[in-house]
Amino acid sequence: MLSRTADHLFWMSRYIERAENLARLLDVTWQMSLVPQPVEVANQNWKAIIALNSLEESFEKKYSTVNAENVLRFMVSDTDNYASIHSCLRLARENAHAVRGTITSEMWETLNSTWLDAREKTFEQLYGAGIADFFEWVKMRSSLSRGTTLGTLLQDDSYHFIRLGTLLERADNTARILDVKYHVLRPQGEEEGATDFYQWGALLRSVSAFEVYRKAFRDVITPERVAELLVLRSDMPRSLHFCLNGVIKTLDLLANAHSHETQRQAGMLHALLHYARVEDILEQGLHEWLTDFMDRIYLLGNGISRDFLMPMVEEAA
Amino acid sequence: MNFYNEMIDADNGVRAHYRAYDEWLKATPADRIARKRAEADLAFHRVGITFAVYGEEAGKERLIPFDIIPRIIPSQEWKSMQAGLRQRVKTLNLFLHDVYHDQEILKAGKIPAEQILNNAQYRPVMKGVDVPGGVYAHIAGVDIVRAGAGEFYVLEDNLRVPSGVSYMLEDRKMMMRLFPELFAKHKVAPVQHYPDMLLEKLRAVAPNGVNDPTVVVLTPGAYNSAYFEHTFLAQQMGVELVEGRDLFVKNETVYMRTTQGPQRVDVIYRRIDDDYMDPEVFRSDSTLGVPGILRAYQAGNVTLANAIGTGVADDKSIYPYVPEMIRFYLGEEPILNNVPTHMCRKPEELKYVLAHLSELVVKEVHGAGGYGMLVGPASTKEQIEHFRKLLIAKPDGYIAQPTLALSNCPTFVEEGIAPRHLDLRPFVLSSGKCVNMVPGGLTRVALTEGSLVVNSSQGGGTKDTWILED
C-alpha cells in the first residue's frame, strides 16, 4: 500500500480515538463537578485536563481563569486548539478525505457526516443543551466509525494501519488519563479521603471500566487494582497491555525490510507489560513508570512513521 | 430564437421517446417528487459528491445540482452520434501521431504549419516519441450540442484531462435509487461498466513487455476541483490513487513509495496538466508532478494517459481544421458537424467578428471551463466593449462562433418545471485500433433561464442521460 495512504489511515484512526478519549474524560470530569465539593478541588480537576495534553500555555493565552466553562470551551470547540474535539474530528475527516477511495463509502460517510454535524454546533448550543449529550454523541460516532470499519473494510494493510493507529493512540491516552488522575488522587504518601470512591469511580468510568472493575474484582475500589486493571489486564480493551498485544500482532502482519528495530521495541514494551507485577510498578512510582511508558509509545510512533508511513530514502528499487 | 425542446415538439405534443416518462411524471404526486429531490440532495451531500470552486473560499465544496428529469436520446440518434464520435476521436489520435512524427498534414498544406508549431500546446519534447498503440488521447470528452432534429454539433474536443464521468455514473445510481420503477418501464442502456472499460484500456497500453501492469491514477490532491472524481475512479478500478510526491524516478523507471518499499508503476492515468507533470521539463515551480517522469516516458518505461501534448489537437484554434483532418486521414466525410468558426487571427475575419460581436460567441483559444468567454446576445454593452478591446489587442488569442440555438429540456427550477439549455459530453476511450464508449455521457444543463453556459463552475447542473434501447 502507498505510504502516504497508510499515513492518512493511521492518523485518521488516531484522531477518532483521541476525540473519543477526550470526550470520555471531559464527560466524567463534568459529571464529577456536579458532586458537591470545594471550588479549588473542582478547578484542580479541570486544570488536570489542560495538563494532560500539556496545553497550559495556549490555554492561558486565551483564558484568564481555569473553570468548567472555559476548559470545556477550550477542549470542545476551540478551533485554535489543535487538541480540541472539534479539531480532532476535523483532522480525522481531512485524513479520511485524502484516502476516501481506500476506505469504504460507509466509513467515509460516517466520518464526513460526523464532521458536518460537529461543525454546525456552537459551544453555546452544546453547553446550553447539556454538554453530556454531546460527549455521548462523540463516543457513539467513534463507535460507529469503528463498527463500520470492522463491518465493511477488507482486512488488508489498510485495516491493519487503522488498527495500529487506534491502539497506539489508546495506549497513550489511557496512560495519560491514569497518570493525571492518579496524581491528583494520590499526592505522595497521603491517605485516602472520603470523596475517593467517587473520584476513582470517575476515573474508571472515563475509560469505560467501572463495570469491568466490578466484574474483575468483585471488591471495593483500590488504587492498586485500578492501576492493575488499566495497565496490566490483557482482556480489558482499553488497558495498556491489551493495546500492546494488538500492536505487536499488527506489526508482525505489516513487517517490511526496515521495520525490524521498530518491532523489537514494540516487543520489549509488550514484554514489560506482559511480565510486570503491579507491586513493582507502584514501588517504582506509577508516575515515573507511566512517563517512561509514554516516552516509549512516542518513540514507537516515530519508528512506525519512519519505516512505513514516510520513507524518505529512495532506496535502490 | 426558436429552440428545439428535447421533450416537447413544435405542436406542444410529447415526443415519442419521452411519452412513458411524461405519463409517469403526470401520475406522480408533486410531494413525492419534492421528497425525492430533497433525498437526492441529502445523499449527494452525505456521500460528498462535491467539487471545489476556484476563487471561492479555500476548501469550500459545492454540490453540482442534479435534476431528476432525465435527458432521453433515442437509440437511432445515439448510433449516428456514436459513429461520428468514433470517427472524430480516431482522427484526432492519427493527427497527434502525425504532428509528432512526419507531419504529413502540414506538408500537404491542410493546416498552416505555424498554427501547429507555434502553438503553446505543441510539445517539441514529444517529437519522435512512440507511444503504445499510437494512442495519445486515451480518454476524450467531446462536447456535443443539438440545434435541431438530428442536428448535432461538436462544441469542443477535450483531450487533456476531461472530467465529469463520475457525475454521469453517480447520476445514474441516484436515479435508480430514487425511481426504480422508471427503469422497469424504460429500456435504459447501462453505463455502470465505464470503470471496467477504462481499466481495460489503460492495461492495454502498458509499456512493451509488461504483462501484468500496475496502473495508478495521479491526482493533484484533495484541493483539486475534481478530486472526488479521481478518488472515485481509482476506487472503482481498484488501483492506487497517487500524488506526485508518492512517485519517484530512478533509472528512467517510475516507482511509488509503498509500505513494503518501492513498487514499479507502468501506466499512469494522470489528472494533472502537462505543465505541472515534470518540473525538470515544464514548469519548474510545480510541486504536483514528478521530477524525471518525462525521461521515463520518453524511454518507454511508463505510459501516460493521456499522452503529453494532446492539447495541440483540442485547442480552439485547431478545432476548425478537424473536418479537414477527417477527410485527410480517413478519406471520409465528417458525420458530426463542426460549428462554423471565425479565426480572429485572420484580419478579414476579425473585422467581421468586431462588426457582429452582439450576435457571436467569442472564446479564448486556450480557455476552458466557461471562463473568459463572451456570449454576445446575452451580454451588456460594457461586456461587449471589453471584449472588443481584448480582441483588438490579441486577435490570435480568440475565435468566434455564431450563437447556436442550443436545445433545451424541461428541468426542475424554483418556479416549477421550465426548459433549460443543455449539452452532452460522451466519454470516448481509445486503445490501439479500438474506440469504445458507454452509451450516452454526461448531460450538463444551464440552470439560469436563457443561459447557454452549462459549465458546473458557472452554476450548471447535471441530468441522467438515457439512451433507450430498441
mmCIF file of C-alpha atoms in Angstrom, chain B residues 156-427:
data_model
loop_
_atom_site.group_PDB
_atom_site.id
_atom_site.type_symbol
_atom_site.label_atom_id
_atom_site.label_comp_id
_atom_site.label_asym_id
_atom_site.label_seq_id
_atom_site.Cartn_x
_atom_site.Cartn_y
_atom_site.Cartn_z
ATOM 1 C CA GLU B 156 -15.090 21.155 -28.409
ATOM 2 C CA ASP B 157 -12.882 18.097 -28.166
ATOM 3 C CA ASN B 158 -11.447 17.779 -24.677
ATOM 4 C CA LEU B 159 -8.320 15.671 -24.999
ATOM 5 C CA ARG B 160 -6.267 16.738 -21.979
ATOM 6 C CA VAL B 161 -7.903 15.781 -18.679
ATOM 7 C CA PRO B 162 -11.648 15.814 -19.358
ATOM 8 C CA SER B 163 -13.705 15.382 -16.210
ATOM 9 C CA GLY B 164 -17.302 14.669 -15.304
ATOM 10 C CA VAL B 165 -17.588 10.948 -15.835
ATOM 11 C CA SER B 166 -18.115 10.326 -12.119
ATOM 12 C CA TYR B 167 -21.215 12.520 -12.233
ATOM 13 C CA MET B 168 -22.502 10.511 -15.144
ATOM 14 C CA LEU B 169 -22.180 7.361 -13.024
ATOM 15 C CA GLU B 170 -23.452 8.862 -9.781
ATOM 16 C CA ASP B 171 -26.441 10.441 -11.534
ATOM 17 C CA ARG B 172 -27.456 7.053 -12.853
ATOM 18 C CA LYS B 173 -27.004 5.443 -9.454
ATOM 19 C CA MET B 174 -29.136 8.162 -7.901
ATOM 20 C CA MET B 175 -31.919 7.843 -10.482
ATOM 21 C CA MET B 176 -32.071 4.077 -9.995
ATOM 22 C CA ARG B 177 -32.206 4.537 -6.258
ATOM 23 C CA LEU B 178 -34.900 7.240 -6.314
ATOM 24 C CA PHE B 179 -37.113 5.917 -9.084
ATOM 25 C CA PRO B 180 -36.529 2.206 -9.666
ATOM 26 C CA GLU B 181 -39.975 1.929 -11.255
ATOM 27 C CA LEU B 182 -38.840 4.119 -14.154
ATOM 28 C CA PHE B 183 -36.140 1.659 -15.079
ATOM 29 C CA ALA B 184 -38.688 -1.139 -15.202
ATOM 30 C CA LYS B 185 -40.691 0.920 -17.709
ATOM 31 C CA HIS B 186 -37.771 2.021 -19.900
ATOM 32 C CA LYS B 187 -35.001 0.033 -21.505
ATOM 33 C CA VAL B 188 -32.193 2.345 -20.469
ATOM 34 C CA ALA B 189 -28.773 1.293 -21.760
ATOM 35 C CA PRO B 190 -26.444 0.713 -18.765
ATOM 36 C CA VAL B 191 -23.343 2.820 -18.159
ATOM 37 C CA GLN B 192 -22.008 1.352 -14.918
ATOM 38 C CA HIS B 193 -19.272 -0.635 -16.665
ATOM 39 C CA TYR B 194 -17.330 2.514 -17.521
ATOM 40 C CA PRO B 195 -14.595 1.965 -14.877
ATOM 41 C CA ASP B 196 -14.024 -1.594 -16.140
ATOM 42 C CA MET B 197 -13.766 -0.373 -19.670
ATOM 43 C CA LEU B 198 -11.342 2.337 -18.619
ATOM 44 C CA LEU B 199 -9.138 -0.103 -16.697
ATOM 45 C CA GLU B 200 -9.089 -2.457 -19.669
ATOM 46 C CA LYS B 201 -7.988 0.389 -21.947
ATOM 47 C CA LEU B 202 -5.287 1.510 -19.548
ATOM 48 C CA ARG B 203 -3.929 -2.004 -19.163
ATOM 49 C CA ALA B 204 -3.911 -2.394 -22.942
ATOM 50 C CA VAL B 205 -1.482 0.490 -23.403
ATOM 51 C CA ALA B 206 1.145 -0.727 -20.908
ATOM 52 C CA PRO B 207 4.781 -0.422 -21.979
ATOM 53 C CA ASN B 208 6.154 -3.239 -24.115
ATOM 54 C CA GLY B 209 6.991 -6.407 -22.239
ATOM 55 C CA VAL B 210 4.853 -5.652 -19.187
ATOM 56 C CA ASN B 211 2.303 -8.435 -18.809
ATOM 57 C CA ASP B 212 0.570 -7.509 -15.589
ATOM 58 C CA PRO B 213 0.859 -3.726 -15.464
ATOM 59 C CA THR B 214 0.479 -1.637 -12.323
ATOM 60 C CA VAL B 215 -1.970 1.134 -13.131
ATOM 61 C CA VAL B 216 -2.388 4.236 -10.950
ATOM 62 C CA VAL B 217 -4.450 7.414 -11.021
ATOM 63 C CA LEU B 218 -2.361 10.558 -10.484
ATOM 64 C CA THR B 219 -4.196 13.452 -8.800
ATOM 65 C CA PRO B 220 -3.049 16.980 -7.955
ATOM 66 C CA GLY B 221 -4.536 16.352 -4.491
ATOM 67 C CA ALA B 222 -7.533 16.847 -2.269
ATOM 68 C CA TYR B 223 -7.964 20.521 -3.131
ATOM 69 C CA ASN B 224 -8.410 19.976 -6.842
ATOM 70 C CA SER B 225 -11.931 20.697 -8.081
ATOM 71 C CA ALA B 226 -12.286 17.197 -9.498
ATOM 72 C CA TYR B 227 -10.734 15.340 -6.550
ATOM 73 C CA PHE B 228 -13.932 13.441 -5.900
ATOM 74 C CA GLU B 229 -13.749 12.005 -9.378
ATOM 75 C CA HIS B 230 -10.108 10.982 -9.006
ATOM 76 C CA THR B 231 -10.803 9.005 -5.845
ATOM 77 C CA PHE B 232 -13.965 7.603 -7.367
ATOM 78 C CA LEU B 233 -12.254 6.268 -10.470
ATOM 79 C CA ALA B 234 -9.282 4.858 -8.550
ATOM 80 C CA GLN B 235 -11.621 3.100 -6.171
ATOM 81 C CA GLN B 236 -13.892 1.772 -8.897
ATOM 82 C CA MET B 237 -10.925 0.423 -10.859
ATOM 83 C CA GLY B 238 -9.260 -0.907 -7.714
ATOM 84 C CA VAL B 239 -5.992 0.921 -8.347
ATOM 85 C CA GLU B 240 -3.923 3.270 -6.211
ATOM 86 C CA LEU B 241 -4.680 6.985 -6.194
ATOM 87 C CA VAL B 242 -1.282 8.685 -6.059
ATOM 88 C CA GLU B 243 0.016 12.213 -5.774
ATOM 89 C CA GLY B 244 3.257 13.408 -7.319
ATOM 90 C CA ARG B 245 5.092 13.068 -4.020
ATOM 91 C CA ASP B 246 4.192 9.367 -3.873
ATOM 92 C CA LEU B 247 6.199 8.721 -7.039
ATOM 93 C CA PHE B 248 9.870 8.942 -7.879
ATOM 94 C CA VAL B 249 12.002 8.142 -10.884
ATOM 95 C CA LYS B 250 15.114 6.014 -10.780
ATOM 96 C CA ASN B 251 16.933 4.598 -13.815
ATOM 97 C CA GLU B 252 14.245 6.116 -16.030
ATOM 98 C CA THR B 253 11.642 3.993 -14.323
ATOM 99 C CA VAL B 254 8.770 5.249 -12.189
ATOM 100 C CA TYR B 255 8.211 3.855 -8.697
ATOM 101 C CA MET B 256 5.705 4.556 -5.970
ATOM 102 C CA ARG B 257 6.595 4.613 -2.297
ATOM 103 C CA THR B 258 4.724 1.860 -0.533
ATOM 104 C CA THR B 259 4.784 0.432 2.966
ATOM 105 C CA GLN B 260 6.681 -2.521 1.500
ATOM 106 C CA GLY B 261 9.249 -0.392 -0.311
ATOM 107 C CA PRO B 262 9.320 0.944 -3.904
ATOM 108 C CA GLN B 263 6.946 -0.590 -6.433
ATOM 109 C CA ARG B 264 7.198 -0.084 -10.185
ATOM 110 C CA VAL B 265 4.388 1.834 -11.911
ATOM 111 C CA ASP B 266 3.594 1.071 -15.560
ATOM 112 C CA VAL B 267 0.547 3.080 -16.561
ATOM 113 C CA ILE B 268 -0.433 6.445 -15.119
ATOM 114 C CA TYR B 269 -3.918 7.829 -15.674
ATOM 115 C CA ARG B 270 -2.886 11.357 -14.882
ATOM 116 C CA ARG B 271 -5.298 14.116 -13.973
ATOM 117 C CA ILE B 272 -2.597 16.783 -13.931
ATOM 118 C CA ASP B 273 -1.985 19.149 -16.845
ATOM 119 C CA ASP B 274 1.162 18.826 -18.967
ATOM 120 C CA ASP B 275 2.627 21.983 -17.474
ATOM 121 C CA TYR B 276 2.757 20.509 -13.985
ATOM 122 C CA MET B 277 3.854 16.985 -14.807
ATOM 123 C CA ASP B 278 7.627 17.291 -14.666
ATOM 124 C CA PRO B 279 9.417 20.259 -13.067
ATOM 125 C CA GLU B 280 12.612 19.207 -14.878
ATOM 126 C CA VAL B 281 10.996 19.938 -18.251
ATOM 127 C CA PHE B 282 7.881 22.066 -17.822
ATOM 128 C CA ARG B 283 7.065 24.480 -15.012
ATOM 129 C CA SER B 284 9.964 24.245 -12.599
ATOM 130 C CA ASP B 285 7.850 25.558 -9.719
ATOM 131 C CA SER B 286 5.409 22.668 -9.911
ATOM 132 C CA THR B 287 5.214 20.547 -6.789
ATOM 133 C CA LEU B 288 2.386 18.436 -8.170
ATOM 134 C CA GLY B 289 4.391 16.458 -10.665
ATOM 135 C CA VAL B 290 7.276 14.022 -10.610
ATOM 136 C CA PRO B 291 10.826 15.128 -11.459
ATOM 137 C CA GLY B 292 12.234 12.986 -14.258
ATOM 138 C CA ILE B 293 8.941 11.396 -15.280
ATOM 139 C CA LEU B 294 9.286 12.675 -18.833
ATOM 140 C CA ARG B 295 12.626 10.864 -19.206
ATOM 141 C CA ALA B 296 10.961 7.631 -18.096
ATOM 142 C CA TYR B 297 8.137 8.332 -20.531
ATOM 143 C CA GLN B 298 10.426 9.036 -23.469
ATOM 144 C CA ALA B 299 12.349 5.849 -22.679
ATOM 145 C CA GLY B 300 9.082 3.949 -22.996
ATOM 146 C CA ASN B 301 9.129 2.673 -19.417
ATOM 147 C CA VAL B 302 5.843 4.198 -18.415
ATOM 148 C CA THR B 303 2.656 5.110 -20.261
ATOM 149 C CA LEU B 304 0.882 8.365 -19.559
ATOM 150 C CA ALA B 305 -2.814 8.626 -20.298
ATOM 151 C CA ASN B 306 -3.486 10.985 -21.832
ATOM 152 C CA ALA B 307 -0.164 11.489 -23.578
ATOM 153 C CA ILE B 308 1.832 14.664 -23.204
ATOM 154 C CA GLY B 309 0.993 17.201 -25.901
ATOM 155 C CA THR B 310 -2.617 16.315 -26.733
ATOM 156 C CA GLY B 311 -3.593 19.955 -26.227
ATOM 157 C CA VAL B 312 -2.428 20.752 -29.740
ATOM 158 C CA ALA B 313 -5.395 18.785 -31.071
ATOM 159 C CA ASP B 314 -8.163 20.214 -28.890
ATOM 160 C CA ASP B 315 -7.038 23.784 -28.953
ATOM 161 C CA LYS B 316 -9.799 26.089 -30.192
ATOM 162 C CA SER B 317 -7.524 27.425 -32.916
ATOM 163 C CA ILE B 318 -7.078 23.890 -34.293
ATOM 164 C CA TYR B 319 -10.744 22.931 -33.917
ATOM 165 C CA PRO B 320 -11.811 24.474 -37.267
ATOM 166 C CA TYR B 321 -9.489 22.051 -39.066
ATOM 167 C CA VAL B 322 -10.932 18.831 -37.650
ATOM 168 C CA PRO B 323 -13.337 18.169 -40.577
ATOM 169 C CA GLU B 324 -10.402 18.537 -42.942
ATOM 170 C CA MET B 325 -8.371 16.122 -40.793
ATOM 171 C CA ILE B 326 -11.130 13.511 -41.081
ATOM 172 C CA ARG B 327 -11.019 13.770 -44.848
ATOM 173 C CA PHE B 328 -7.217 13.700 -44.862
ATOM 174 C CA TYR B 329 -6.616 10.697 -42.593
ATOM 175 C CA LEU B 330 -9.725 8.579 -43.166
ATOM 176 C CA GLY B 331 -10.935 9.719 -46.568
ATOM 177 C CA GLU B 332 -14.428 10.056 -45.069
ATOM 178 C CA GLU B 333 -16.910 12.872 -44.757
ATOM 179 C CA PRO B 334 -17.401 14.062 -41.152
ATOM 180 C CA ILE B 335 -20.521 12.631 -39.507
ATOM 181 C CA LEU B 336 -20.726 15.233 -36.740
ATOM 182 C CA ASN B 337 -20.880 18.931 -37.589
ATOM 183 C CA ASN B 338 -18.329 21.493 -36.598
ATOM 184 C CA VAL B 339 -19.599 24.898 -35.535
ATOM 185 C CA PRO B 340 -18.543 27.423 -38.209
ATOM 186 C CA THR B 341 -15.660 29.269 -36.619
ATOM 187 C CA HIS B 342 -14.106 32.646 -37.267
ATOM 188 C CA MET B 343 -10.406 32.742 -36.601
ATOM 189 C CA CYS B 344 -9.730 36.212 -35.336
ATOM 190 C CA ARG B 345 -6.055 35.986 -36.280
ATOM 191 C CA LYS B 346 -7.192 36.475 -39.917
ATOM 192 C CA PRO B 347 -7.713 40.227 -40.416
ATOM 193 C CA GLU B 348 -10.817 39.931 -42.591
ATOM 194 C CA GLU B 349 -12.471 37.568 -40.121
ATOM 195 C CA LEU B 350 -11.552 39.775 -37.188
ATOM 196 C CA LYS B 351 -13.224 42.632 -38.995
ATOM 197 C CA TYR B 352 -16.389 40.579 -39.380
ATOM 198 C CA VAL B 353 -16.307 39.482 -35.746
ATOM 199 C CA LEU B 354 -15.859 43.028 -34.441
ATOM 200 C CA ALA B 355 -18.817 44.131 -36.513
ATOM 201 C CA HIS B 356 -21.061 41.338 -35.201
ATOM 202 C CA LEU B 357 -19.984 40.974 -31.568
ATOM 203 C CA SER B 358 -23.519 41.189 -30.240
ATOM 204 C CA GLU B 359 -24.537 38.085 -32.239
ATOM 205 C CA LEU B 360 -21.477 35.892 -31.712
ATOM 206 C CA VAL B 361 -19.919 33.754 -29.039
ATOM 207 C CA VAL B 362 -16.276 34.680 -28.515
ATOM 208 C CA LYS B 363 -13.933 32.212 -26.838
ATOM 209 C CA GLU B 364 -10.361 32.345 -25.691
ATOM 210 C CA VAL B 365 -8.265 29.938 -27.755
ATOM 211 C CA HIS B 366 -6.785 28.336 -24.651
ATOM 212 C CA GLY B 367 -9.742 28.883 -22.360
ATOM 213 C CA ALA B 368 -11.799 26.167 -20.697
ATOM 214 C CA GLY B 369 -14.468 25.715 -18.086
ATOM 215 C CA GLY B 370 -16.658 28.545 -19.381
ATOM 216 C CA TYR B 371 -14.190 31.148 -18.128
ATOM 217 C CA GLY B 372 -13.126 34.020 -20.386
ATOM 218 C CA MET B 373 -15.913 33.839 -22.946
ATOM 219 C CA LEU B 374 -18.457 36.264 -24.324
ATOM 220 C CA VAL B 375 -21.983 35.249 -25.274
ATOM 221 C CA GLY B 376 -22.905 38.230 -27.447
ATOM 222 C CA PRO B 377 -26.716 38.122 -27.321
ATOM 223 C CA ALA B 378 -26.680 37.719 -23.533
ATOM 224 C CA SER B 379 -24.102 40.400 -22.774
ATOM 225 C CA THR B 380 -24.230 44.041 -21.780
ATOM 226 C CA LYS B 381 -22.724 46.815 -23.875
ATOM 227 C CA GLU B 382 -19.852 47.131 -21.403
ATOM 228 C CA GLN B 383 -19.014 43.429 -21.629
ATOM 229 C CA ILE B 384 -19.037 43.629 -25.409
ATOM 230 C CA GLU B 385 -16.806 46.703 -25.448
ATOM 231 C CA HIS B 386 -14.450 44.976 -23.011
ATOM 232 C CA PHE B 387 -14.117 42.043 -25.411
ATOM 233 C CA ARG B 388 -13.667 44.366 -28.354
ATOM 234 C CA LYS B 389 -10.555 45.751 -26.652
ATOM 235 C CA LEU B 390 -9.294 42.258 -25.855
ATOM 236 C CA LEU B 391 -9.803 41.145 -29.449
ATOM 237 C CA ILE B 392 -8.006 44.119 -30.941
ATOM 238 C CA ALA B 393 -5.117 43.714 -28.528
ATOM 239 C CA LYS B 394 -4.619 39.999 -29.139
ATOM 240 C CA PRO B 395 -6.615 38.740 -32.140
ATOM 241 C CA ASP B 396 -4.865 35.377 -32.339
ATOM 242 C CA GLY B 397 -5.985 34.614 -28.769
ATOM 243 C CA TYR B 398 -9.661 34.311 -29.803
ATOM 244 C CA ILE B 399 -12.131 32.577 -32.031
ATOM 245 C CA ALA B 400 -15.770 33.464 -32.606
ATOM 246 C CA GLN B 401 -18.759 31.344 -33.474
ATOM 247 C CA PRO B 402 -22.392 32.053 -34.271
ATOM 248 C CA THR B 403 -24.595 31.711 -31.188
ATOM 249 C CA LEU B 404 -26.139 28.268 -31.564
ATOM 250 C CA ALA B 405 -29.764 27.677 -30.749
ATOM 251 C CA LEU B 406 -28.898 25.079 -28.113
ATOM 252 C CA SER B 407 -31.693 22.635 -27.485
ATOM 253 C CA ASN B 408 -33.398 22.669 -24.119
ATOM 254 C CA CYS B 409 -35.147 20.214 -21.859
ATOM 255 C CA PRO B 410 -37.725 20.529 -19.066
ATOM 256 C CA THR B 411 -35.904 20.954 -15.770
ATOM 257 C CA PHE B 412 -36.921 21.494 -12.164
ATOM 258 C CA VAL B 413 -36.239 25.084 -11.137
ATOM 259 C CA GLU B 414 -37.515 27.333 -8.362
ATOM 260 C CA GLU B 415 -40.730 28.197 -10.173
ATOM 261 C CA GLY B 416 -41.531 24.626 -11.155
ATOM 262 C CA ILE B 417 -40.627 22.891 -14.386
ATOM 263 C CA ALA B 418 -39.155 25.055 -17.146
ATOM 264 C CA PRO B 419 -36.971 24.493 -20.212
ATOM 265 C CA ARG B 420 -33.225 24.916 -19.728
ATOM 266 C CA HIS B 421 -30.405 24.599 -22.265
ATOM 267 C CA LEU B 422 -28.137 21.585 -22.226
ATOM 268 C CA ASP B 423 -25.230 19.822 -23.856
ATOM 269 C CA LEU B 424 -23.792 16.309 -23.780
ATOM 270 C CA ARG B 425 -20.304 15.083 -23.019
ATOM 271 C CA PRO B 426 -19.759 11.473 -24.064
ATOM 272 C CA PHE B 427 -16.515 9.911 -22.817
#
